[in-house]
Amino acid sequence: MRSRWRAIPRPVRILFGLAVAVFFYLLPNLAIPLIPTPDTNFSSVLFTVAVYVLVGVGLNVVIGLAGLLDLGYIGFFAVGAYSVAIFGSPASPLATKYPWLMLIPIAIALSMVSGVILGGPTLRLRGDYLAIVTLGFGEIVRLIAVNWSITKGQIGIPSVPAPPGHWGNGDPVFGIIDTRPFYWLALTVVLICMFGVKLLESSRVGRSWLAIREDEDAAELMGVPSFKFKLWAFAIGAGLGGLSGALFASRQGFINSNSFDVLTSMLFVAAVVLGGSGNLAGVTLGAVLISYLPERFRGFADKRFLVFGIALIVIMIFRPQGLIPSRRRAVELADRKHEAAEEATANV
């Protein structure tokens, strides 16, 4: 399938991609059977899906490209959300008069700083140790949100600012009732970030990430400064997580500590693993499945963790590379399986 796609002339592939993008922009206005969510506002669900896809794009940089297992990604998501709320809401004691368009870069910058603060002392760890540390980071951020007087715990922060703009009749473009503008904004951000990550993946930085993921010791011997590139991956992933959290808080208009629990962080990781880490199409599919299906089938929403847990186990057994795997990742897994088989044969 991938070879057939690459055999198609490049202009045709670009036109096809543009047609797909136009379809997604028109999706809230299309009456396609079975796709709309009967019990939830469809545009609102589409916005949530777009935010999850943006999270998947960021987490794919950390897990899929650099091979760093981050179980506390919700911490960066929370930093971005609280940055917009604390500096933009009139209910916050640290409120500023910065416009929304200035709050977003602040949220991204603070999230990236958080990534550097976490990654600096911990990225020399590998495997399970790094996963445990990042999980602890997510919990620390949640506990700060619960106990810090400025974040106000479960009481939360209301009146989180939204993007500017008004219709001709004076109503805000980014209002509470019509959520389509929020979806279109999030979709635009997703497409821009995907394009940027794709460029990074094919650059020297991306190739260094892939070398580190495949064999960090070999990459070091070849002259790749692994710590530096891992820190870049952590910071860029944290920035994208903070951006997605900022969009989420702006759409909600209110945030509290309940929005940033560890189970949500596990869902983020599940989206990447389920779809296929290292592949943007794969993580997009995983994020869509995890965020859309529970809203489409509300009767099973309470059991989604059980369902996705079972699905992950099944996929890890029969398709460990994910639903749409990265070609390079699939080759790596096949090589490791072949090496394991050879070792088993030699030991017999």
XYZ file of C-alpha atoms in Angstrom, residues 194-332:
139
model
C 2.161 18.106 11.444
C 3.935 19.888 8.617
C 6.604 21.180 11.021
C 7.156 17.770 12.625
C 7.370 16.127 9.204
C 10.080 18.598 8.223
C 11.912 17.890 11.482
C 11.689 14.147 10.922
C 13.461 14.394 7.575
C 16.086 16.817 8.879
C 19.388 16.111 10.646
C 17.592 16.435 13.970
C 15.027 13.811 12.998
C 17.680 11.418 11.746
C 19.548 11.856 15.034
C 16.374 11.037 16.981
C 15.867 7.876 14.944
C 19.492 6.840 15.455
C 19.135 7.333 19.214
C 15.901 5.356 19.255
C 17.410 2.435 17.385
C 20.646 2.211 19.392
C 21.717 5.071 21.655
C 25.182 3.652 22.317
C 25.864 3.220 18.607
C 24.600 6.747 17.948
C 26.988 8.105 20.572
C 29.884 6.226 18.986
C 28.946 7.757 15.629
C 29.227 11.237 17.123
C 25.574 12.008 17.826
C 25.224 13.988 21.097
C 22.319 11.919 22.356
C 21.550 13.962 25.473
C 21.271 17.201 23.493
C 18.893 15.729 20.911
C 16.824 13.925 23.532
C 16.431 17.213 25.377
C 15.301 18.868 22.150
C 12.743 16.115 21.620
C 11.467 16.526 25.174
C 11.208 20.320 24.829
C 9.459 20.228 21.438
C 7.050 17.542 22.623
C 6.352 19.558 25.776
C 5.696 22.686 23.713
C 3.148 20.866 21.558
C 1.543 19.433 24.697
C 1.327 22.915 26.202
C -0.215 24.260 22.988
C -2.884 21.570 23.009
C -3.601 22.300 26.691
C -3.924 26.017 25.963
C -6.453 25.341 23.189
C -8.348 22.996 25.486
C -8.551 25.596 28.287
C -9.625 28.354 25.870
C -12.452 26.183 24.539
C -13.606 25.060 27.989
C -13.529 28.555 29.492
C -12.959 26.891 32.866
C -10.366 24.457 34.169
C -9.736 22.691 37.447
C -7.458 19.917 38.685
C -9.883 17.149 37.668
C -9.005 17.659 34.001
C -5.413 16.478 34.361
C -5.440 13.030 35.937
C -3.029 10.199 35.234
C -5.648 8.148 33.360
C -5.859 10.865 30.706
C -2.076 10.685 30.401
C -2.347 6.933 29.862
C -4.915 7.548 27.123
C -2.461 9.878 25.392
C 0.196 7.170 25.371
C -2.365 4.562 24.308
C -3.272 6.681 21.265
C 0.345 6.674 20.073
C 0.940 2.983 20.747
C -2.415 1.926 19.324
C -2.031 3.894 16.107
C 1.653 3.234 15.498
C 4.418 5.235 17.121
C 6.759 7.000 14.756
C 4.104 7.470 12.089
C 1.967 10.638 11.963
C -0.851 8.843 10.160
C -0.785 6.125 12.806
C -0.864 8.419 15.834
C -3.636 10.429 14.164
C -5.715 7.293 13.752
C -5.013 6.265 17.351
C -5.988 9.691 18.714
C -9.197 9.711 16.646
C -10.183 6.252 17.858
C -9.556 7.070 21.516
C -11.315 10.448 21.517
C -14.137 9.886 19.011
C -15.424 6.381 19.726
C -16.363 7.025 23.402
C -18.460 10.008 22.283
C -20.009 8.146 19.361
C -21.001 5.244 21.590
C -21.795 6.976 24.855
C -23.220 3.804 26.374
C -19.706 2.335 26.490
C -17.960 5.556 27.612
C -17.561 4.379 31.206
C -15.927 1.176 30.045
C -13.473 2.777 27.623
C -10.453 2.111 29.797
C -11.347 -1.570 29.964
C -11.995 -1.712 26.220
C -8.801 0.089 25.299
C -6.823 -2.006 27.777
C -8.034 -5.178 26.100
C -7.467 -3.664 22.652
C -3.906 -2.677 23.550
C -3.107 -6.174 24.816
C -4.510 -7.750 21.657
C -2.663 -5.306 19.396
C 0.631 -5.735 21.260
C 0.347 -9.488 20.773
C -0.706 -9.576 17.122
C 0.469 -6.178 15.833
C 3.132 -4.707 18.157
C 4.028 -1.969 15.679
C 0.481 -0.467 15.852
C -2.401 -0.171 13.366
C -0.457 1.978 10.863
C 3.182 1.351 11.709
C 6.165 3.375 10.684
C 8.019 1.445 7.985
C 11.313 1.962 9.794
C 9.777 0.903 13.106
C 8.309 -2.241 11.566
C 11.733 -3.185 10.191
C 13.314 -2.601 13.625
